[in-house]
Amino acid sequence: METALQTKIQTCYHCGDSCVDELIIAHDKSFCCAGCKSVYELLEENNLCTYYSLEDNPGISGKQPLAQARFAYLDDAGVEAQLINFKNDSICKLTFYVPQMHCSSCIWLLENLFKLNPGVAESTVNFLRKEVSLTYFHQKTSLRQVVELLAQIGYEPAITLADTDGKKETKKNYSLIYKLGIAGFCFGNVMLLAFPDYLALGEEVQRDYGRFFGYLSVLLSLPVFFYSARGFFESAWQGIRQHMINIDLPIATGLLALFITSLYQILTNTGAGYLDSFTGLVFFMLIGKYFQQKTYDTLSFDRDYTSYFPVSVTVLKENGEEESVAVRNLKVSDRIRIRNQELIPADAMLLHGTAMIDYSFVSGESEPVEKVVGEVIYAGGRQVGESVELEVVKEVSQGYLTQLWNNSVFSKNEEQSMESYANVAGKWFIIVTLLVAAGALVYWVPRDTSMAMKAFTSVLIIACPCALSLSTPFVHGNTLRIFGKNKFFLKNTSVVETLAKIDTVVFDKTGTLTEPSAAEVSYTGKVLTPAQEQSIKSVLSHSTHPLSQRIFHFIQGDTLEVQGFQEFAGKGVAGEVNGHFVRVGSAAYLGVNTSQEKDALKTTVYVSVDGVVLGYYTFFNVYRQGLKEVLQGLHIDKLAVLSGDNDHEAARLRELLGEEAELNFNQSPVQKLEYIKSLKNQQRHVLMVGDGLNDAGALKQSDAGIALTNSITNFSPSCDAILDATAFDKLSRFIGFSKKSMNIILASFAVSLIYNVVGLTLAVQGLFTPIISAILMPISSISVILFATLSVRFAARKAGL
Amino acid sequence: MFIIFLLIGISVTVASGFLAAFLWAVKSGQYEDDYTPAVRMLFENEPASKSGGTEPKKA
């Protein structure tokens, strides 16, 4: 059986990864690592194997082992109190964000946590938000144990500094749904009561029931007027106070005219009023608002640096003991230990060990920077390699990154863009409407005063640009949905309009144009024999240095036993394989004179076997797939690249982006921000595409900031839109489609204008009757909704989205 | 024709009942998550799972 299994590449029963490096056969199943196997065993012991029958390979790879005492900070009462939502004598309730959640098996397992830890009373998953709400008995178990259990089965909750900052506002605002429900209820009933009018049931019915129906309708439309429609009046009033005319002003005028006329007619028993139209309009427009309000709960567009920071850090006490301490309580001169892949939370001085700091978050530099003992390391860097000891020199709140973030230039004041299409159209609408209404008044007053009043109010009513106000939310809402389906998530609908206006695109280089995890390796020098390659690979297999790892993966084949392996921090590695002495490392380490090398900026790693330098490996960035198509598809007049890296890739970028593009290297976060600012001062509409914390300021400063991320649930800097890296090749199509959807809005404006012209013609002649309003208003609303929805769908299909 | 008044009264009352039910549903958080419950109801109860002895918890 074993041999049969070996013939093809095995995939892990738990996580579905291919078992290349390691293959563990246990319980007749194959696992890629001990971590996956132990999770399986844990689940099997507790009869939880349904997990595997719901989805294929649902698990999360357990390859990264968990450090002991990692969650010790959760025992701290202060931290606990900040995380817990509710606590009484027996139970605690809290909600965790679990980004790893991805399938229905995950839901099932997380909701069956009580079988793994009897102290857990209940766990409920909100899949879209990737949250687990937990209730546990704090006498039977502790917060730390619950989190450790979650981490053990692969669902480590993301607990960051932002969580302990105080309770975030999780209460969702349901007022729109309430308004919609009430408007719908009243609309339906008023419509029912209006039937006798339309059917012309005769004088008798009208006389007997007309008044009763009328009063009931008034009663039913009061909540619509005072509650559901309040938003339109408030917005219009705000516009007036700021001396601005927005789309809500003509709407509010129309609604007011409609309601008052109806009230007057019913109370004086002179007519049936238009209350069905009134309630209907409010109902339809609220649907439009609801559609526009669609949000992506799972994504956070407004993160700051605290979301990146861990909650705790290992502090070394004087007696050498390790203790987990909340980052907030970190004091100057505390000694901290930072392990592989951990983030440095405060500016600190290196005391012990070799630090290889990956500053990609902060500066965008792709290669780790080496620091020697005594140097100060700024917060935000990630240690790669061995664990190091540091002494804190500044508190977290005083650190470089925190200061940078709190810099006022980083906060863009989010002014409401009043210049949206609908608002511009609204301005003209109200002018034309008032002119026409005044014209009707002037025409009728000498002839028939009652007719004059009727014509005047009718014009105001029919000109209510409800269709106009409907087209924008529906076009934008549908565009948002189509983008979402293609893994491009916008913060809100107004971003569509911003994207359509873009004429300048600025890219970050590292991680945005380039694939962050991949680097092309090329070898220059004497041709290596397969045996030499194998020995180099063997030596490198013992090193955790990122460059070693890249070369290790670049060379094919197996590894051999290495004797006398030595790693010289910051220099290179050495070891003996099959009697040959292999050294791999920097030029200085191997004694190569690099001053003659032309490309001193390139990252190079030299190799020597038995003291003879054979050649060197060079690393190149790998540009994202589809980059060429994106650049060709962008019809803009300026393209720029801002990179935190040095300019050794300049020639390749130039070739990719063309002669026109502006390339800027060695850019600090503040420089990036200033660059965007200067572009904006030239009246350009700037789109910034970035990925790291170093782009955060630029993303905020730009008109539209797109954060590119490999996993949408991962942290991304605050931005206007989040783009999944797999959809990067569609970027130009997204921008093109935004422009198209603006055209669709214009077209639906035209459609609604036709109705308004027909209605106005009738209104100025005084022919506007309840029956006409009952027909015209719903038809115009619904046809505009249909037109907007269908044409966006059609355009999307044509654009291949 | 008095019956019309009665009927209208009843119909509005019934409709108000539905409105109240809707408002209650929104308030009690049923509109908070419109995905997970649809998946959760498809999980089968394990036959004879003695360990817990409890029904799978519902939200």
JSON list of C-alpha atoms in Angstrom, two decimals, chain A residues 47-48 50 54 104 107-108 111 114-115 121-122 124-129 172 174 177-178 181-182 185 189 192-193 208-209 212-213 216 220 297, chain B residues 1-2 4-5 8 11-12 15-16 19 22-23 26-27 29 31-36 39-40 43-44 46 49 51-52 54-59:
[
{"chain": "A", "resi": 47, "resn": "ASN", "atom": "CA", "xyz": [-15.86, 12.30, 17.16]},
{"chain": "A", "resi": 48, "resn": "LEU", "atom": "CA", "xyz": [-15.60, 15.42, 15.11]},
{"chain": "A", "resi": 50, "resn": "THR", "atom": "CA", "xyz": [-17.81, 15.17, 10.22]},
{"chain": "A", "resi": 54, "resn": "LEU", "atom": "CA", "xyz": [-18.58, 18.36, 4.73]},
{"chain": "A", "resi": 104, "resn": "SER", "atom": "CA", "xyz": [-18.86, 25.29, 5.79]},
{"chain": "A", "resi": 107, "resn": "ILE", "atom": "CA", "xyz": [-18.51, 26.80, 10.56]},
{"chain": "A", "resi": 108, "resn": "TRP", "atom": "CA", "xyz": [-19.35, 23.33, 11.71]},
{"chain": "A", "resi": 111, "resn": "GLU", "atom": "CA", "xyz": [-19.79, 25.76, 16.36]},
{"chain": "A", "resi": 114, "resn": "PHE", "atom": "CA", "xyz": [-18.00, 22.75, 23.16]},
{"chain": "A", "resi": 115, "resn": "LYS", "atom": "CA", "xyz": [-17.13, 19.15, 22.34]},
{"chain": "A", "resi": 121, "resn": "ALA", "atom": "CA", "xyz": [-20.98, 26.89, 26.46]},
{"chain": "A", "resi": 122, "resn": "GLU", "atom": "CA", "xyz": [-21.77, 28.06, 23.00]},
{"chain": "A", "resi": 124, "resn": "THR", "atom": "CA", "xyz": [-21.84, 30.97, 17.00]},
{"chain": "A", "resi": 125, "resn": "VAL", "atom": "CA", "xyz": [-20.26, 31.83, 13.70]},
{"chain": "A", "resi": 126, "resn": "ASN", "atom": "CA", "xyz": [-20.99, 34.82, 11.54]},
{"chain": "A", "resi": 127, "resn": "PHE", "atom": "CA", "xyz": [-19.40, 33.60, 8.36]},
{"chain": "A", "resi": 128, "resn": "LEU", "atom": "CA", "xyz": [-19.57, 36.78, 6.31]},
{"chain": "A", "resi": 129, "resn": "ARG", "atom": "CA", "xyz": [-17.84, 38.75, 9.01]},
{"chain": "A", "resi": 172, "resn": "LYS", "atom": "CA", "xyz": [-25.10, 47.90, 12.96]},
{"chain": "A", "resi": 174, "resn": "TYR", "atom": "CA", "xyz": [-30.76, 49.27, 11.11]},
{"chain": "A", "resi": 177, "resn": "ILE", "atom": "CA", "xyz": [-34.36, 48.78, 7.20]},
{"chain": "A", "resi": 178, "resn": "TYR", "atom": "CA", "xyz": [-36.92, 50.07, 9.67]},
{"chain": "A", "resi": 181, "resn": "GLY", "atom": "CA", "xyz": [-40.31, 48.30, 6.27]},
{"chain": "A", "resi": 182, "resn": "ILE", "atom": "CA", "xyz": [-42.62, 51.04, 7.49]},
{"chain": "A", "resi": 185, "resn": "PHE", "atom": "CA", "xyz": [-46.33, 48.67, 4.89]},
{"chain": "A", "resi": 189, "resn": "ASN", "atom": "CA", "xyz": [-52.22, 49.81, 2.51]},
{"chain": "A", "resi": 192, "resn": "LEU", "atom": "CA", "xyz": [-55.35, 49.41, -1.39]},
{"chain": "A", "resi": 193, "resn": "LEU", "atom": "CA", "xyz": [-57.42, 52.30, -0.08]},
{"chain": "A", "resi": 208, "resn": "ASP", "atom": "CA", "xyz": [-69.94, 56.83, 1.66]},
{"chain": "A", "resi": 209, "resn": "TYR", "atom": "CA", "xyz": [-66.37, 55.71, 1.95]},
{"chain": "A", "resi": 212, "resn": "PHE", "atom": "CA", "xyz": [-63.09, 57.31, 5.62]},
{"chain": "A", "resi": 213, "resn": "PHE", "atom": "CA", "xyz": [-60.55, 56.02, 3.13]},
{"chain": "A", "resi": 216, "resn": "LEU", "atom": "CA", "xyz": [-57.15, 56.38, 6.93]},
{"chain": "A", "resi": 220, "resn": "LEU", "atom": "CA", "xyz": [-51.01, 55.74, 7.25]},
{"chain": "A", "resi": 297, "resn": "ASP", "atom": "CA", "xyz": [-18.73, 43.78, 6.54]},
{"chain": "B", "resi": 1, "resn": "MET", "atom": "CA", "xyz": [-72.02, 48.07, 3.73]},
{"chain": "B", "resi": 2, "resn": "PHE", "atom": "CA", "xyz": [-70.81, 48.43, 7.27]},
{"chain": "B", "resi": 4, "resn": "ILE", "atom": "CA", "xyz": [-66.32, 47.22, 4.61]},
{"chain": "B", "resi": 5, "resn": "PHE", "atom": "CA", "xyz": [-65.28, 49.19, 7.67]},
{"chain": "B", "resi": 8, "resn": "ILE", "atom": "CA", "xyz": [-60.60, 47.21, 6.44]},
{"chain": "B", "resi": 11, "resn": "SER", "atom": "CA", "xyz": [-56.88, 43.88, 7.24]},
{"chain": "B", "resi": 12, "resn": "VAL", "atom": "CA", "xyz": [-54.98, 46.84, 8.64]},
{"chain": "B", "resi": 15, "resn": "ALA", "atom": "CA", "xyz": [-50.91, 43.91, 8.28]},
{"chain": "B", "resi": 16, "resn": "SER", "atom": "CA", "xyz": [-49.75, 45.79, 11.38]},
{"chain": "B", "resi": 19, "resn": "LEU", "atom": "CA", "xyz": [-45.09, 44.91, 10.36]},
{"chain": "B", "resi": 22, "resn": "PHE", "atom": "CA", "xyz": [-40.77, 42.41, 10.83]},
{"chain": "B", "resi": 23, "resn": "LEU", "atom": "CA", "xyz": [-39.58, 45.16, 13.15]},
{"chain": "B", "resi": 26, "resn": "VAL", "atom": "CA", "xyz": [-34.77, 43.28, 12.58]},
{"chain": "B", "resi": 27, "resn": "LYS", "atom": "CA", "xyz": [-34.34, 44.27, 16.18]},
{"chain": "B", "resi": 29, "resn": "GLY", "atom": "CA", "xyz": [-30.63, 40.65, 14.92]},
{"chain": "B", "resi": 31, "resn": "TYR", "atom": "CA", "xyz": [-30.79, 40.61, 9.58]},
{"chain": "B", "resi": 32, "resn": "GLU", "atom": "CA", "xyz": [-27.28, 40.62, 10.98]},
{"chain": "B", "resi": 33, "resn": "ASP", "atom": "CA", "xyz": [-26.10, 37.48, 9.27]},
{"chain": "B", "resi": 34, "resn": "ASP", "atom": "CA", "xyz": [-27.92, 36.23, 6.22]},
{"chain": "B", "resi": 35, "resn": "TYR", "atom": "CA", "xyz": [-25.47, 33.52, 5.26]},
{"chain": "B", "resi": 36, "resn": "THR", "atom": "CA", "xyz": [-24.47, 31.30, 8.19]},
{"chain": "B", "resi": 39, "resn": "VAL", "atom": "CA", "xyz": [-25.41, 26.66, 6.02]},
{"chain": "B", "resi": 40, "resn": "ARG", "atom": "CA", "xyz": [-25.98, 25.71, 9.64]},
{"chain": "B", "resi": 43, "resn": "PHE", "atom": "CA", "xyz": [-25.53, 20.14, 9.28]},
{"chain": "B", "resi": 44, "resn": "GLU", "atom": "CA", "xyz": [-26.86, 16.82, 10.37]},
{"chain": "B", "resi": 46, "resn": "GLU", "atom": "CA", "xyz": [-24.70, 13.18, 14.73]},
{"chain": "B", "resi": 49, "resn": "SER", "atom": "CA", "xyz": [-23.15, 11.17, 19.89]},
{"chain": "B", "resi": 51, "resn": "SER", "atom": "CA", "xyz": [-20.14, 12.61, 24.42]},
{"chain": "B", "resi": 52, "resn": "GLY", "atom": "CA", "xyz": [-22.14, 15.79, 24.70]},
{"chain": "B", "resi": 54, "resn": "THR", "atom": "CA", "xyz": [-26.82, 17.86, 23.65]},
{"chain": "B", "resi": 55, "resn": "GLU", "atom": "CA", "xyz": [-28.35, 19.09, 20.47]},
{"chain": "B", "resi": 56, "resn": "PRO", "atom": "CA", "xyz": [-26.09, 21.23, 18.33]},
{"chain": "B", "resi": 57, "resn": "LYS", "atom": "CA", "xyz": [-26.49, 24.72, 19.58]},
{"chain": "B", "resi": 58, "resn": "LYS", "atom": "CA", "xyz": [-28.57, 27.08, 17.63]},
{"chain": "B", "resi": 59, "resn": "ALA", "atom": "CA", "xyz": [-28.01, 30.78, 17.50]}
]
